[in-house]
Amino acid sequence: MNASGANMVTEFILLSFSCSRETQALLFILFLVSYILTLMGNGAIVCAVKLDHKLHTPMYLLLANFSFLEICYINTTVPNMLRNFLSETKTISFTACFLQFYFFFSLGTNETFLLPLMAFDRYLAICRPLHYPTIMNNRLCTVLVVLCWVTAFLCYPVPIYFITQLPFCGPNTIDHFVCDPGPLLALSCVPAPGIELSCSLLSSIIIFILASYTLVLRAVFHVPSTAGRHKAFSTCGSHLVVVSLFYATLMVMYISPNSGNPGGTQKIVTLIYSSVTPLINPVIYSLRNKDMKAALRKIRILTKISQNS
């Protein structure tokens, strides 16, 4: 069958996690609680930055954007996954599958842009503390953030269009909980080496981005005083933990979309960067930050006052 032929598949079946009904009910509760905590944690950071004028600085504006991104990111996968835990059919329409693909990977790409931007902000704060306020001002920060969002959402329309033109003549079962390019390309009736190659380029981009973090580490190690190095590590440590977790899982998954990872491994790795990191990011970024903790305490106090009035 040639690639211009009509798609015979009109919907896909997302197997998600194959287990007993009791286990699926337990997983539903576990992921629902995790989902709610993620929304609350990241939402609290967004509200804290919005309401506390002391946090209207590039560092916290980037953090608020990152938290908003995580809220959007988790909403592309978890609600449908929760529905599948309670569903007998576990189906997703052809259009909905590729819409999920588009938003999931556009938001994920945006994260790969925002994390280096946050690192660049910290690099300037450490290496150019006197010039930092003039170099990284709120206006430049806003422009860079908008550029990240726009660029990320322009990356995937063309690749997704070409994937949708591939003939999917069956079977239509995806051994995953998300419409991922690897399982989707495996269901195509014809090989698509060009699309696989374009997806594989992601690994090269990730390696380049990771290499840029050596600048941050180098700057930290070159801080002259021990106290200064400790403060720099305290500032950058939480960010580097998030970066390591996020990029390490991406490298495992997307060196090649058909890299031969077992289905179980794909699901676990995808869970880490799509659900676990959005859950723990608010903890990592807020627990060691005095200003953020103070802003969150103010929100709690204001909430209690509004409830009692």
PDB file of C-alpha atoms in Angstrom:
ATOM      1  CA  MET A   1       0.000   0.000   0.000  1.00  0.00           C
ATOM      2  CA  ASN A   2       1.378   3.394  -0.798  1.00  0.00           C
ATOM      3  CA  ALA A   3       1.554   6.250   1.669  1.00  0.00           C
ATOM      4  CA  SER A   4      -1.084   8.284  -0.117  1.00  0.00           C
ATOM      5  CA  GLY A   5      -3.704   5.638   0.468  1.00  0.00           C
ATOM      6  CA  ALA A   6      -6.549   6.308   2.820  1.00  0.00           C
ATOM      7  CA  ASN A   7      -6.039   5.434   6.488  1.00  0.00           C
ATOM      8  CA  MET A   8      -8.141   2.425   7.379  1.00  0.00           C
ATOM      9  CA  VAL A   9      -7.686   2.951  11.122  1.00  0.00           C
ATOM     10  CA  THR A  10     -10.122   5.487  12.611  1.00  0.00           C
ATOM     11  CA  GLU A  11      -9.190   4.963  16.267  1.00  0.00           C
ATOM     12  CA  PHE A  12      -6.426   3.489  18.385  1.00  0.00           C
ATOM     13  CA  ILE A  13      -6.508   1.371  21.533  1.00  0.00           C
ATOM     14  CA  LEU A  14      -4.153   2.600  24.262  1.00  0.00           C
ATOM     15  CA  LEU A  15      -3.405  -0.491  26.336  1.00  0.00           C
ATOM     16  CA  SER A  16      -1.972   1.635  29.145  1.00  0.00           C
ATOM     17  CA  PHE A  17      -1.097  -0.761  32.018  1.00  0.00           C
ATOM     18  CA  SER A  18      -2.267  -4.330  31.473  1.00  0.00           C
ATOM     19  CA  CYS A  19      -3.285  -5.656  34.888  1.00  0.00           C
ATOM     20  CA  SER A  20      -6.297  -6.848  36.863  1.00  0.00           C
ATOM     21  CA  ARG A  21      -9.327  -4.619  37.471  1.00  0.00           C
ATOM     22  CA  GLU A  22      -8.407  -4.319  41.156  1.00  0.00           C
ATOM     23  CA  THR A  23      -4.885  -3.177  40.318  1.00  0.00           C
ATOM     24  CA  GLN A  24      -6.229  -0.715  37.754  1.00  0.00           C
ATOM     25  CA  ALA A  25      -8.566   0.741  40.382  1.00  0.00           C
ATOM     26  CA  LEU A  26      -5.597   1.122  42.737  1.00  0.00           C
ATOM     27  CA  LEU A  27      -3.539   2.778  39.993  1.00  0.00           C
ATOM     28  CA  PHE A  28      -6.468   5.105  39.242  1.00  0.00           C
ATOM     29  CA  ILE A  29      -6.501   6.315  42.861  1.00  0.00           C
ATOM     30  CA  LEU A  30      -2.698   6.637  42.955  1.00  0.00           C
ATOM     31  CA  PHE A  31      -2.486   8.669  39.742  1.00  0.00           C
ATOM     32  CA  LEU A  32      -5.531  10.760  40.658  1.00  0.00           C
ATOM     33  CA  VAL A  33      -3.927  11.788  43.958  1.00  0.00           C
ATOM     34  CA  SER A  34      -0.627  12.456  42.159  1.00  0.00           C
ATOM     35  CA  TYR A  35      -2.477  14.518  39.524  1.00  0.00           C
ATOM     36  CA  ILE A  36      -4.264  16.648  42.118  1.00  0.00           C
ATOM     37  CA  LEU A  37      -1.032  17.225  44.079  1.00  0.00           C
ATOM     38  CA  THR A  38       0.761  18.240  40.878  1.00  0.00           C
ATOM     39  CA  LEU A  39      -1.930  20.768  39.996  1.00  0.00           C
ATOM     40  CA  MET A  40      -1.948  22.143  43.541  1.00  0.00           C
ATOM     41  CA  GLY A  41       1.859  22.357  43.844  1.00  0.00           C
ATOM     42  CA  ASN A  42       2.504  24.005  40.512  1.00  0.00           C
ATOM     43  CA  GLY A  43      -0.621  26.164  40.815  1.00  0.00           C
ATOM     44  CA  ALA A  44       0.600  27.420  44.204  1.00  0.00           C
ATOM     45  CA  ILE A  45       3.908  28.525  42.658  1.00  0.00           C
ATOM     46  CA  VAL A  46       2.126  30.367  39.832  1.00  0.00           C
ATOM     47  CA  CYS A  47      -0.177  32.127  42.325  1.00  0.00           C
ATOM     48  CA  ALA A  48       2.709  32.964  44.686  1.00  0.00           C
ATOM     49  CA  VAL A  49       4.702  34.642  41.918  1.00  0.00           C
ATOM     50  CA  LYS A  50       1.628  36.474  40.613  1.00  0.00           C
ATOM     51  CA  LEU A  51       0.516  37.787  44.009  1.00  0.00           C
ATOM     52  CA  ASP A  52       3.872  38.610  45.645  1.00  0.00           C
ATOM     53  CA  HIS A  53       5.475  41.646  43.987  1.00  0.00           C
ATOM     54  CA  LYS A  54       8.835  40.738  45.543  1.00  0.00           C
ATOM     55  CA  LEU A  55       8.885  37.735  43.214  1.00  0.00           C
ATOM     56  CA  HIS A  56       8.392  39.775  40.035  1.00  0.00           C
ATOM     57  CA  THR A  57      11.974  39.099  38.954  1.00  0.00           C
ATOM     58  CA  PRO A  58      13.265  37.080  35.989  1.00  0.00           C
ATOM     59  CA  MET A  59      14.178  34.078  38.136  1.00  0.00           C
ATOM     60  CA  TYR A  60      10.672  33.721  39.556  1.00  0.00           C
ATOM     61  CA  LEU A  61       8.911  34.685  36.332  1.00  0.00           C
ATOM     62  CA  LEU A  62      10.750  31.803  34.660  1.00  0.00           C
ATOM     63  CA  LEU A  63       9.809  29.501  37.522  1.00  0.00           C
ATOM     64  CA  ALA A  64       6.140  30.534  37.268  1.00  0.00           C
ATOM     65  CA  ASN A  65       6.178  29.887  33.509  1.00  0.00           C
ATOM     66  CA  PHE A  66       7.811  26.521  34.132  1.00  0.00           C
ATOM     67  CA  SER A  67       5.128  25.587  36.680  1.00  0.00           C
ATOM     68  CA  PHE A  68       2.350  26.692  34.313  1.00  0.00           C
ATOM     69  CA  LEU A  69       3.991  24.575  31.613  1.00  0.00           C
ATOM     70  CA  GLU A  70       3.982  21.558  33.936  1.00  0.00           C
ATOM     71  CA  ILE A  71       0.252  22.039  34.569  1.00  0.00           C
ATOM     72  CA  CYS A  72      -0.404  22.060  30.821  1.00  0.00           C
ATOM     73  CA  TYR A  73       1.999  19.160  30.266  1.00  0.00           C
ATOM     74  CA  ILE A  74       0.377  16.789  32.737  1.00  0.00           C
ATOM     75  CA  ASN A  75      -3.082  17.621  31.378  1.00  0.00           C
ATOM     76  CA  THR A  76      -2.133  16.194  27.975  1.00  0.00           C
ATOM     77  CA  THR A  77      -1.733  12.650  29.323  1.00  0.00           C
ATOM     78  CA  VAL A  78      -3.067  12.010  32.818  1.00  0.00           C
ATOM     79  CA  PRO A  79      -6.813  12.740  32.338  1.00  0.00           C
ATOM     80  CA  ASN A  80      -6.980  10.315  29.401  1.00  0.00           C
ATOM     81  CA  MET A  81      -4.913   7.770  31.346  1.00  0.00           C
ATOM     82  CA  LEU A  82      -7.318   8.035  34.302  1.00  0.00           C
ATOM     83  CA  ARG A  83     -10.261   7.527  31.948  1.00  0.00           C
ATOM     84  CA  ASN A  84      -8.629   4.415  30.503  1.00  0.00           C
ATOM     85  CA  PHE A  85      -8.246   2.869  33.965  1.00  0.00           C
ATOM     86  CA  LEU A  86     -12.060   2.868  34.250  1.00  0.00           C
ATOM     87  CA  SER A  87     -12.819   2.130  30.592  1.00  0.00           C
ATOM     88  CA  GLU A  88     -13.425  -1.244  28.990  1.00  0.00           C
ATOM     89  CA  THR A  89     -12.551  -0.154  25.445  1.00  0.00           C
ATOM     90  CA  LYS A  90      -9.562   2.195  26.111  1.00  0.00           C
ATOM     91  CA  THR A  91     -10.000   3.759  22.669  1.00  0.00           C
ATOM     92  CA  ILE A  92      -8.849   7.147  21.425  1.00  0.00           C
ATOM     93  CA  SER A  93      -9.881   8.578  18.072  1.00  0.00           C
ATOM     94  CA  PHE A  94      -7.345   9.079  15.281  1.00  0.00           C
ATOM     95  CA  THR A  95      -7.666  12.877  15.550  1.00  0.00           C
ATOM     96  CA  ALA A  96      -7.510  12.929  19.352  1.00  0.00           C
ATOM     97  CA  CYS A  97      -4.414  10.715  19.284  1.00  0.00           C
ATOM     98  CA  PHE A  98      -2.497  13.096  17.052  1.00  0.00           C
ATOM     99  CA  LEU A  99      -3.736  16.137  18.957  1.00  0.00           C
ATOM    100  CA  GLN A 100      -2.363  14.536  22.118  1.00  0.00           C
ATOM    101  CA  PHE A 101       0.872  13.812  20.247  1.00  0.00           C
ATOM    102  CA  TYR A 102       1.109  17.464  19.154  1.00  0.00           C
ATOM    103  CA  PHE A 103       0.478  19.081  22.539  1.00  0.00           C
ATOM    104  CA  PHE A 104       2.479  16.507  24.513  1.00  0.00           C
ATOM    105  CA  PHE A 105       5.592  16.955  22.386  1.00  0.00           C
ATOM    106  CA  SER A 106       5.191  20.699  21.860  1.00  0.00           C
ATOM    107  CA  LEU A 107       4.998  21.226  25.622  1.00  0.00           C
ATOM    108  CA  GLY A 108       7.873  18.791  26.161  1.00  0.00           C
ATOM    109  CA  THR A 109       9.979  20.688  23.623  1.00  0.00           C
ATOM    110  CA  ASN A 110       9.082  23.936  25.370  1.00  0.00           C
ATOM    111  CA  GLU A 111      10.429  22.413  28.576  1.00  0.00           C
ATOM    112  CA  THR A 112      13.719  21.599  26.841  1.00  0.00           C
ATOM    113  CA  PHE A 113      13.909  25.305  25.925  1.00  0.00           C
ATOM    114  CA  LEU A 114      12.821  26.750  29.270  1.00  0.00           C
ATOM    115  CA  LEU A 115      15.238  24.701  31.377  1.00  0.00           C
ATOM    116  CA  PRO A 116      18.359  26.059  29.581  1.00  0.00           C
ATOM    117  CA  LEU A 117      16.870  29.565  29.787  1.00  0.00           C
ATOM    118  CA  MET A 118      16.545  29.130  33.554  1.00  0.00           C
ATOM    119  CA  ALA A 119      20.133  27.863  33.646  1.00  0.00           C
ATOM    120  CA  PHE A 120      21.290  30.887  31.633  1.00  0.00           C
ATOM    121  CA  ASP A 121      19.555  33.164  34.136  1.00  0.00           C
ATOM    122  CA  ARG A 122      21.406  31.471  37.031  1.00  0.00           C
ATOM    123  CA  TYR A 123      24.681  31.594  35.068  1.00  0.00           C
ATOM    124  CA  LEU A 124      24.369  35.359  34.705  1.00  0.00           C
ATOM    125  CA  ALA A 125      23.447  35.743  38.371  1.00  0.00           C
ATOM    126  CA  ILE A 126      26.581  33.831  39.422  1.00  0.00           C
ATOM    127  CA  CYS A 127      29.112  35.101  36.869  1.00  0.00           C
ATOM    128  CA  ARG A 128      27.840  38.638  36.246  1.00  0.00           C
ATOM    129  CA  PRO A 129      26.146  39.638  39.511  1.00  0.00           C
ATOM    130  CA  LEU A 130      26.738  43.375  38.999  1.00  0.00           C
ATOM    131  CA  HIS A 131      25.528  43.390  35.403  1.00  0.00           C
ATOM    132  CA  TYR A 132      22.748  40.835  35.937  1.00  0.00           C
ATOM    133  CA  PRO A 133      19.917  43.363  36.606  1.00  0.00           C
ATOM    134  CA  THR A 134      20.644  45.206  33.362  1.00  0.00           C
ATOM    135  CA  ILE A 135      21.256  42.125  31.198  1.00  0.00           C
ATOM    136  CA  MET A 136      18.364  39.938  32.365  1.00  0.00           C
ATOM    137  CA  ASN A 137      15.494  42.352  32.962  1.00  0.00           C
ATOM    138  CA  ASN A 138      11.789  41.495  33.001  1.00  0.00           C
ATOM    139  CA  ARG A 139      11.256  42.668  29.434  1.00  0.00           C
ATOM    140  CA  LEU A 140      14.013  40.454  27.993  1.00  0.00           C
ATOM    141  CA  CYS A 141      12.809  37.567  30.134  1.00  0.00           C
ATOM    142  CA  THR A 142       9.276  37.939  28.751  1.00  0.00           C
ATOM    143  CA  VAL A 143      10.519  38.067  25.156  1.00  0.00           C
ATOM    144  CA  LEU A 144      12.636  34.926  25.639  1.00  0.00           C
ATOM    145  CA  VAL A 145       9.774  33.046  27.278  1.00  0.00           C
ATOM    146  CA  VAL A 146       7.371  33.942  24.461  1.00  0.00           C
ATOM    147  CA  LEU A 147      10.011  32.883  21.931  1.00  0.00           C
ATOM    148  CA  CYS A 148      10.325  29.499  23.688  1.00  0.00           C
ATOM    149  CA  TRP A 149       6.554  28.902  23.595  1.00  0.00           C
ATOM    150  CA  VAL A 150       6.116  29.974  19.965  1.00  0.00           C
ATOM    151  CA  THR A 151       9.122  28.020  18.686  1.00  0.00           C
ATOM    152  CA  ALA A 152       8.101  24.855  20.534  1.00  0.00           C
ATOM    153  CA  PHE A 153       4.590  24.910  19.084  1.00  0.00           C
ATOM    154  CA  LEU A 154       5.938  25.458  15.566  1.00  0.00           C
ATOM    155  CA  CYS A 155       8.248  22.423  15.659  1.00  0.00           C
ATOM    156  CA  TYR A 156       5.702  19.624  15.216  1.00  0.00           C
ATOM    157  CA  PRO A 157       2.905  20.527  12.764  1.00  0.00           C
ATOM    158  CA  VAL A 158       4.896  19.433   9.697  1.00  0.00           C
ATOM    159  CA  PRO A 159       6.236  16.115  11.124  1.00  0.00           C
ATOM    160  CA  ILE A 160       2.802  15.243  12.496  1.00  0.00           C
ATOM    161  CA  TYR A 161       1.169  16.026   9.158  1.00  0.00           C
ATOM    162  CA  PHE A 162       3.491  13.578   7.390  1.00  0.00           C
ATOM    163  CA  ILE A 163       2.890  10.900  10.040  1.00  0.00           C
ATOM    164  CA  THR A 164      -0.887  11.262   9.630  1.00  0.00           C
ATOM    165  CA  GLN A 165      -0.451  10.631   5.905  1.00  0.00           C
ATOM    166  CA  LEU A 166       1.102   7.217   6.567  1.00  0.00           C
ATOM    167  CA  PRO A 167      -1.265   4.280   6.014  1.00  0.00           C
ATOM    168  CA  PHE A 168      -2.400   2.738   9.304  1.00  0.00           C
ATOM    169  CA  CYS A 169      -4.172  -0.392   8.113  1.00  0.00           C
ATOM    170  CA  GLY A 170      -4.152  -2.284  11.402  1.00  0.00           C
ATOM    171  CA  PRO A 171      -3.652  -3.509  14.013  1.00  0.00           C
ATOM    172  CA  ASN A 172      -4.558  -0.374  15.938  1.00  0.00           C
ATOM    173  CA  THR A 173      -3.309  -1.339  19.405  1.00  0.00           C
ATOM    174  CA  ILE A 174      -0.689   0.903  21.050  1.00  0.00           C
ATOM    175  CA  ASP A 175       1.101  -0.703  24.001  1.00  0.00           C
ATOM    176  CA  HIS A 176       1.418   2.601  25.817  1.00  0.00           C
ATOM    177  CA  PHE A 177      -0.679   5.166  27.726  1.00  0.00           C
ATOM    178  CA  VAL A 178       0.152   8.030  25.345  1.00  0.00           C
ATOM    179  CA  CYS A 179       0.293   8.422  21.555  1.00  0.00           C
ATOM    180  CA  ASP A 180       4.066   8.175  21.281  1.00  0.00           C
ATOM    181  CA  PRO A 181       5.907   8.325  17.914  1.00  0.00           C
ATOM    182  CA  GLY A 182       7.666   4.973  18.371  1.00  0.00           C
ATOM    183  CA  PRO A 183       4.517   2.831  18.792  1.00  0.00           C
ATOM    184  CA  LEU A 184       2.671   4.913  16.176  1.00  0.00           C
ATOM    185  CA  LEU A 185       5.373   4.445  13.531  1.00  0.00           C
ATOM    186  CA  ALA A 186       5.459   0.727  14.342  1.00  0.00           C
ATOM    187  CA  LEU A 187       1.763   0.499  13.362  1.00  0.00           C
ATOM    188  CA  SER A 188       2.323   2.041   9.932  1.00  0.00           C
ATOM    189  CA  CYS A 189       2.022  -0.294   6.958  1.00  0.00           C
ATOM    190  CA  VAL A 190       5.103   1.212   5.304  1.00  0.00           C
ATOM    191  CA  PRO A 191       8.525   2.173   6.711  1.00  0.00           C
ATOM    192  CA  ALA A 192       9.185   5.848   7.350  1.00  0.00           C
ATOM    193  CA  PRO A 193      12.977   6.251   7.666  1.00  0.00           C
ATOM    194  CA  GLY A 194      12.823  10.005   7.032  1.00  0.00           C
ATOM    195  CA  ILE A 195      10.416  10.571   9.917  1.00  0.00           C
ATOM    196  CA  GLU A 196      12.427   8.275  12.193  1.00  0.00           C
ATOM    197  CA  LEU A 197      15.587  10.213  11.350  1.00  0.00           C
ATOM    198  CA  SER A 198      13.931  13.552  12.127  1.00  0.00           C
ATOM    199  CA  CYS A 199      12.741  12.194  15.475  1.00  0.00           C
ATOM    200  CA  SER A 200      16.244  10.881  16.213  1.00  0.00           C
ATOM    201  CA  LEU A 201      17.679  14.385  15.784  1.00  0.00           C
ATOM    202  CA  LEU A 202      16.087  15.189  19.144  1.00  0.00           C
ATOM    203  CA  SER A 203      18.864  13.255  20.863  1.00  0.00           C
ATOM    204  CA  SER A 204      21.482  15.499  19.222  1.00  0.00           C
ATOM    205  CA  ILE A 205      19.631  18.598  20.409  1.00  0.00           C
ATOM    206  CA  ILE A 206      19.476  17.199  23.952  1.00  0.00           C
ATOM    207  CA  ILE A 207      23.204  16.432  23.940  1.00  0.00           C
ATOM    208  CA  PHE A 208      23.914  20.012  22.818  1.00  0.00           C
ATOM    209  CA  ILE A 209      21.693  21.425  25.567  1.00  0.00           C
ATOM    210  CA  LEU A 210      23.317  19.219  28.202  1.00  0.00           C
ATOM    211  CA  ALA A 211      26.743  20.372  27.032  1.00  0.00           C
ATOM    212  CA  SER A 212      25.657  23.960  27.688  1.00  0.00           C
ATOM    213  CA  TYR A 213      25.182  23.091  31.361  1.00  0.00           C
ATOM    214  CA  THR A 214      28.941  22.612  31.674  1.00  0.00           C
ATOM    215  CA  LEU A 215      29.142  26.410  31.535  1.00  0.00           C
ATOM    216  CA  VAL A 216      27.018  26.650  34.664  1.00  0.00           C
ATOM    217  CA  LEU A 217      29.043  24.008  36.519  1.00  0.00           C
ATOM    218  CA  ARG A 218      32.300  25.604  35.395  1.00  0.00           C
ATOM    219  CA  ALA A 219      31.091  28.984  36.676  1.00  0.00           C
ATOM    220  CA  VAL A 220      30.185  27.453  40.040  1.00  0.00           C
ATOM    221  CA  PHE A 221      33.586  25.784  40.452  1.00  0.00           C
ATOM    222  CA  HIS A 222      35.366  29.023  39.599  1.00  0.00           C
ATOM    223  CA  VAL A 223      33.637  31.027  42.332  1.00  0.00           C
ATOM    224  CA  PRO A 224      36.639  32.131  44.454  1.00  0.00           C
ATOM    225  CA  SER A 225      35.278  31.768  47.988  1.00  0.00           C
ATOM    226  CA  THR A 226      34.003  28.591  49.655  1.00  0.00           C
ATOM    227  CA  ALA A 227      30.939  30.431  50.921  1.00  0.00           C
ATOM    228  CA  GLY A 228      30.280  31.730  47.408  1.00  0.00           C
ATOM    229  CA  ARG A 229      30.560  28.228  45.922  1.00  0.00           C
ATOM    230  CA  HIS A 230      28.187  26.884  48.560  1.00  0.00           C
ATOM    231  CA  LYS A 231      25.658  29.624  47.769  1.00  0.00           C
ATOM    232  CA  ALA A 232      26.021  28.962  44.025  1.00  0.00           C
ATOM    233  CA  PHE A 233      25.500  25.226  44.499  1.00  0.00           C
ATOM    234  CA  SER A 234      22.489  25.977  46.696  1.00  0.00           C
ATOM    235  CA  THR A 235      21.074  28.198  43.942  1.00  0.00           C
ATOM    236  CA  CYS A 236      21.714  25.783  41.069  1.00  0.00           C
ATOM    237  CA  GLY A 237      21.492  22.424  42.825  1.00  0.00           C
ATOM    238  CA  SER A 238      17.711  22.027  42.637  1.00  0.00           C
ATOM    239  CA  HIS A 239      17.709  23.076  38.988  1.00  0.00           C
ATOM    240  CA  LEU A 240      20.408  20.530  38.103  1.00  0.00           C
ATOM    241  CA  VAL A 241      18.412  17.757  39.796  1.00  0.00           C
ATOM    242  CA  VAL A 242      15.375  18.557  37.626  1.00  0.00           C
ATOM    243  CA  VAL A 243      17.539  18.801  34.508  1.00  0.00           C
ATOM    244  CA  SER A 244      19.253  15.469  35.159  1.00  0.00           C
ATOM    245  CA  LEU A 245      15.973  13.648  35.730  1.00  0.00           C
ATOM    246  CA  PHE A 246      14.183  15.170  32.745  1.00  0.00           C
ATOM    247  CA  TYR A 247      16.931  14.919  30.137  1.00  0.00           C
ATOM    248  CA  ALA A 248      18.153  11.486  31.241  1.00  0.00           C
ATOM    249  CA  THR A 249      14.710   9.970  30.643  1.00  0.00           C
ATOM    250  CA  LEU A 250      14.391  11.760  27.283  1.00  0.00           C
ATOM    251  CA  MET A 251      17.746  10.355  26.175  1.00  0.00           C
ATOM    252  CA  VAL A 252      16.636   6.830  27.052  1.00  0.00           C
ATOM    253  CA  MET A 253      13.376   7.189  25.123  1.00  0.00           C
ATOM    254  CA  TYR A 254      14.187   9.245  22.042  1.00  0.00           C
ATOM    255  CA  ILE A 255      17.670   8.396  20.844  1.00  0.00           C
ATOM    256  CA  SER A 256      15.549   6.558  18.302  1.00  0.00           C
ATOM    257  CA  PRO A 257      11.751   6.264  18.288  1.00  0.00           C
ATOM    258  CA  ASN A 258      12.110   2.565  17.468  1.00  0.00           C
ATOM    259  CA  SER A 259      15.171   1.932  19.587  1.00  0.00           C
ATOM    260  CA  GLY A 260      13.901  -1.409  20.773  1.00  0.00           C
ATOM    261  CA  ASN A 261      12.977  -0.420  24.325  1.00  0.00           C
ATOM    262  CA  PRO A 262      10.497  -2.932  25.761  1.00  0.00           C
ATOM    263  CA  GLY A 263       6.949  -1.652  26.190  1.00  0.00           C
ATOM    264  CA  GLY A 264       7.199  -1.767  29.989  1.00  0.00           C
ATOM    265  CA  THR A 265      10.407   0.279  29.960  1.00  0.00           C
ATOM    266  CA  GLN A 266       8.850   2.862  27.636  1.00  0.00           C
ATOM    267  CA  LYS A 267       5.890   3.302  29.959  1.00  0.00           C
ATOM    268  CA  ILE A 268       8.008   3.660  33.095  1.00  0.00           C
ATOM    269  CA  VAL A 269      10.430   6.135  31.501  1.00  0.00           C
ATOM    270  CA  THR A 270       7.561   8.161  29.994  1.00  0.00           C
ATOM    271  CA  LEU A 271       5.843   8.208  33.404  1.00  0.00           C
ATOM    272  CA  ILE A 272       8.975   9.670  34.989  1.00  0.00           C
ATOM    273  CA  TYR A 273       9.271  12.685  32.704  1.00  0.00           C
ATOM    274  CA  SER A 274       5.544  13.221  32.069  1.00  0.00           C
ATOM    275  CA  SER A 275       4.077  12.663  35.552  1.00  0.00           C
ATOM    276  CA  VAL A 276       6.753  12.241  38.237  1.00  0.00           C
ATOM    277  CA  THR A 277       8.885  15.303  37.426  1.00  0.00           C
ATOM    278  CA  PRO A 278       5.870  17.689  37.303  1.00  0.00           C
ATOM    279  CA  LEU A 279       4.911  16.314  40.740  1.00  0.00           C
ATOM    280  CA  ILE A 280       8.298  16.768  42.417  1.00  0.00           C
ATOM    281  CA  ASN A 281       9.352  20.018  40.720  1.00  0.00           C
ATOM    282  CA  PRO A 282       7.350  22.253  43.119  1.00  0.00           C
ATOM    283  CA  VAL A 283       8.986  20.447  46.050  1.00  0.00           C
ATOM    284  CA  ILE A 284      12.491  20.759  44.596  1.00  0.00           C
ATOM    285  CA  TYR A 285      12.116  24.435  43.699  1.00  0.00           C
ATOM    286  CA  SER A 286      10.237  25.666  46.765  1.00  0.00           C
ATOM    287  CA  LEU A 287      11.579  23.798  49.806  1.00  0.00           C
ATOM    288  CA  ARG A 288      15.085  25.284  49.514  1.00  0.00           C
ATOM    289  CA  ASN A 289      13.943  28.759  48.521  1.00  0.00           C
ATOM    290  CA  LYS A 290      13.227  31.143  51.385  1.00  0.00           C
ATOM    291  CA  ASP A 291      11.418  33.740  49.273  1.00  0.00           C
ATOM    292  CA  MET A 292       9.144  31.135  47.726  1.00  0.00           C
ATOM    293  CA  LYS A 293       8.337  29.573  51.110  1.00  0.00           C
ATOM    294  CA  ALA A 294       7.495  33.016  52.500  1.00  0.00           C
ATOM    295  CA  ALA A 295       5.211  33.741  49.526  1.00  0.00           C
ATOM    296  CA  LEU A 296       3.453  30.374  49.931  1.00  0.00           C
ATOM    297  CA  ARG A 297       2.908  31.086  53.640  1.00  0.00           C
ATOM    298  CA  LYS A 298       1.277  34.405  52.698  1.00  0.00           C
ATOM    299  CA  ILE A 299      -1.070  32.576  50.339  1.00  0.00           C
ATOM    300  CA  ARG A 300      -2.051  30.139  53.092  1.00  0.00           C
ATOM    301  CA  ILE A 301      -2.736  33.022  55.492  1.00  0.00           C
ATOM    302  CA  LEU A 302      -4.810  34.894  52.880  1.00  0.00           C
ATOM    303  CA  THR A 303      -6.747  31.704  52.115  1.00  0.00           C
ATOM    304  CA  LYS A 304      -7.558  31.153  55.798  1.00  0.00           C
ATOM    305  CA  ILE A 305      -8.665  34.798  56.193  1.00  0.00           C
ATOM    306  CA  SER A 306     -10.943  34.573  53.139  1.00  0.00           C
ATOM    307  CA  GLN A 307     -12.446  31.299  54.417  1.00  0.00           C
ATOM    308  CA  ASN A 308     -13.145  32.761  57.871  1.00  0.00           C
ATOM    309  CA  SER A 309     -14.647  36.014  56.544  1.00  0.00           C
TER     310      SER A 309
END
